[in-house]
Coordinates of C-alpha atoms in Angstrom, one line a residue:
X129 CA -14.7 4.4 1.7
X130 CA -12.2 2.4 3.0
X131 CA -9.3 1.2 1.4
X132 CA -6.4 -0.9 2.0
X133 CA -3.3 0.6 0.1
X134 CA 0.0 -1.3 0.0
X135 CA 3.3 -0.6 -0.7
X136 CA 5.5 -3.7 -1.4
X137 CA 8.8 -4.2 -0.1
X138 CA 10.8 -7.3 0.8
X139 CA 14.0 -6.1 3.6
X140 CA 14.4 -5.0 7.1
X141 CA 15.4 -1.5 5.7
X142 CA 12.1 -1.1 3.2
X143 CA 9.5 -3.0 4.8
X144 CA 5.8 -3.8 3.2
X145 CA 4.0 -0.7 4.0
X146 CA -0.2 -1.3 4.6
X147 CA -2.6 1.7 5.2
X148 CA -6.1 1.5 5.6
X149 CA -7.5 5.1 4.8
X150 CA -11.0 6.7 5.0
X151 CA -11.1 8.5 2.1
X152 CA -14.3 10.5 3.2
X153 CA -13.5 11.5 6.6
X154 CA -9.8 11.6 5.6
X155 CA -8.8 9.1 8.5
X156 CA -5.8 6.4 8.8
X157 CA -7.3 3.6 10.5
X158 CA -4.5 1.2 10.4
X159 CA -1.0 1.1 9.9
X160 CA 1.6 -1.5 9.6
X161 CA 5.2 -2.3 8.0
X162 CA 5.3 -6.1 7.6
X163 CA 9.2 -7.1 7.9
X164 CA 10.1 -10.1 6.2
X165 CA 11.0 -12.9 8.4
X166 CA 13.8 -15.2 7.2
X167 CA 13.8 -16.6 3.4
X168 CA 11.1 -15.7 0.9
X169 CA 8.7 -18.3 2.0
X170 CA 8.9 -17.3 5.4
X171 CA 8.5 -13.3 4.4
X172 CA 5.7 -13.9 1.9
X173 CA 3.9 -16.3 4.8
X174 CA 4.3 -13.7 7.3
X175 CA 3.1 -10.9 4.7
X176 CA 0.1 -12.9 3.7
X177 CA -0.9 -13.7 7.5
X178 CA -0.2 -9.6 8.0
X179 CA -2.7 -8.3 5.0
X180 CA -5.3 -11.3 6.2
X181 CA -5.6 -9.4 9.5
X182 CA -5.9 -6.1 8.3
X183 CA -8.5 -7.2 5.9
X184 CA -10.5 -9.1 8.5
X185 CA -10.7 -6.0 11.0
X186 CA -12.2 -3.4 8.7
X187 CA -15.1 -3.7 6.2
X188 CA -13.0 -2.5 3.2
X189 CA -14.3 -1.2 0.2
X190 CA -11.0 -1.8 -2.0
X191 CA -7.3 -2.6 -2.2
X192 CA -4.6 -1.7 -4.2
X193 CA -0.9 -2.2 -4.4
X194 CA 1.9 0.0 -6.1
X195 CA 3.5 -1.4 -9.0
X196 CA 7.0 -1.5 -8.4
X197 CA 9.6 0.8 -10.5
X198 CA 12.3 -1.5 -11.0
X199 CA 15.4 -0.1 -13.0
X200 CA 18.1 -2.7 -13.6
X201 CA 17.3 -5.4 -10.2
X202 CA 16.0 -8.4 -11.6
X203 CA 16.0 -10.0 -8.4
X204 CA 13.6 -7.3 -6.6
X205 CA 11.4 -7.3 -9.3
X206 CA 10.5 -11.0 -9.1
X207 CA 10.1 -10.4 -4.9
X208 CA 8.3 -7.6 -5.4
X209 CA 5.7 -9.5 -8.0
X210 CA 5.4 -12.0 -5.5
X211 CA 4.1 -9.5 -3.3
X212 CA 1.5 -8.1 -6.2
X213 CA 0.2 -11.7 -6.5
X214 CA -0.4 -11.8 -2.6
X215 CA -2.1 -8.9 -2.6
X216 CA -4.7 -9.6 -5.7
X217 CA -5.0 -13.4 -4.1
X218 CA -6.6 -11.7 -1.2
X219 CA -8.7 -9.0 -3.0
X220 CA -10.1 -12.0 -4.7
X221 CA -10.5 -14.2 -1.8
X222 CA -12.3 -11.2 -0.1
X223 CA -14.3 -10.0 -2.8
X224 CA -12.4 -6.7 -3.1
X225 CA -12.0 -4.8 -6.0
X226 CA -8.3 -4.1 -6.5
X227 CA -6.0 -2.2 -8.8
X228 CA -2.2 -1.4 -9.5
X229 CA -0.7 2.0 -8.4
X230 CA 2.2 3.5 -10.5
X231 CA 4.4 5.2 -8.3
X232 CA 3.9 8.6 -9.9
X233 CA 0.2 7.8 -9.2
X234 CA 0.8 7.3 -5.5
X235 CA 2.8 10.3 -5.0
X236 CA 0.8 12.6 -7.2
X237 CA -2.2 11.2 -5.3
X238 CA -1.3 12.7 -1.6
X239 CA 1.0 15.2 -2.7
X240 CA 0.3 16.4 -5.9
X241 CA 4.0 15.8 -7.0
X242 CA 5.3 13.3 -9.5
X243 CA 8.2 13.9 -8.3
X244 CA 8.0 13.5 -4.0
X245 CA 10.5 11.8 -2.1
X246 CA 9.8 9.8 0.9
X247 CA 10.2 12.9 2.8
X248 CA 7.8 14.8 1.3
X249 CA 5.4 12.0 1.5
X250 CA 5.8 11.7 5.3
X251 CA 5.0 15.1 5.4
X252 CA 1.6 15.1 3.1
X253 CA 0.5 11.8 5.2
X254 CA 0.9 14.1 8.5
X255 CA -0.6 17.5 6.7
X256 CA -3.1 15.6 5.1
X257 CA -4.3 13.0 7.9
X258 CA -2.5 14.2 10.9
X259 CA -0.7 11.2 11.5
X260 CA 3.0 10.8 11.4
X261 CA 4.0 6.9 9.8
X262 CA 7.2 5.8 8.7
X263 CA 8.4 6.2 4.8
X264 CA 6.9 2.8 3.7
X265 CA 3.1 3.2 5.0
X266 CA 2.9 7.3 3.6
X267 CA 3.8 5.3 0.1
X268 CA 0.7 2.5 1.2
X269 CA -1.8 6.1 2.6
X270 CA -0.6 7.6 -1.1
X271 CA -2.0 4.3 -2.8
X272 CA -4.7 4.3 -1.1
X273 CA -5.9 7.8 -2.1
X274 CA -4.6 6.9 -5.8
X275 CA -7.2 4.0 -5.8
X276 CA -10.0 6.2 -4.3
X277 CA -9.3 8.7 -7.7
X278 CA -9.3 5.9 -10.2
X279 CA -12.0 3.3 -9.3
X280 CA -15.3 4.3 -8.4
X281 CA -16.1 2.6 -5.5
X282 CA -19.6 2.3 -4.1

């Protein structure tokens, strides 16, 4: 099964992590961390563009994106959404069945740890698949594996 996971972010420092993940043969096809280009309709143009292209090079199977945990930022949380919508316009433009990822779900997913850091999801995404990523795309490969435990994909 393949399946696009994405984990959303909106700055230069926390970039949209993508991951397309084999979940049978336990393979990262693709990776990417979409930056955002210039004000929000620029980002969100260039992020929509991004996910279009990754969906168009591999028959997918599924998407899903994590649902962000947002404390007390207002501001992020209404970025962040935007990116949500984005990525269930193009599931449904595609076809593609799609859910939300709570972070626990993500982390608990590829490391069996509520609790990971970054770190530690680095590490599981290189134990695991045997590929080293950046912070932001082990976050999309644990969404990825958190969709291929909740939705029965055929």
């Amino acid at each position: 099964m393949l399946i696009l996971g994405v984990d959303p972010g909106m700055t230069k420092t926390n970039p949209c992590g993508v991951a397309v993940v084999d979940t049978e043969t336990m393979q990262v096809m693709d990776t990417r961390a979409i930056a955002p280009a210039g004000d929000l309709a620029a980002s969100l143009t260039t992020l929509v563009e991004g996910l279009g292209e990754v969906i168009v090079a591999h028959p997918l199977n599924g998407m899903a994106y994590e649902y962000p945990h947002v404390a007390a930022n207002a501001q992020r949380a209404l970025k962040l959404a935007h990116i949500g919508g984005l990525v269930v316009a193009r599931a449904g433009i595609y076809s593609l069945p799609w859910v939300a990822v709570q972070p626990t779900q993500a982390k608990v997913a590829l490391t069996r740890d509520a609790q990971a850091d970054k770190a530690a999801m680095v590490r599981a995404t290189q134990q695991v698949f045997g590929v080293t990523v950046v912070k932001d795309v082990a976050d999309a490969v644990g969404v990825a594996r958190a969709l291929r435990e909740r939705m029965p994909l055929s």
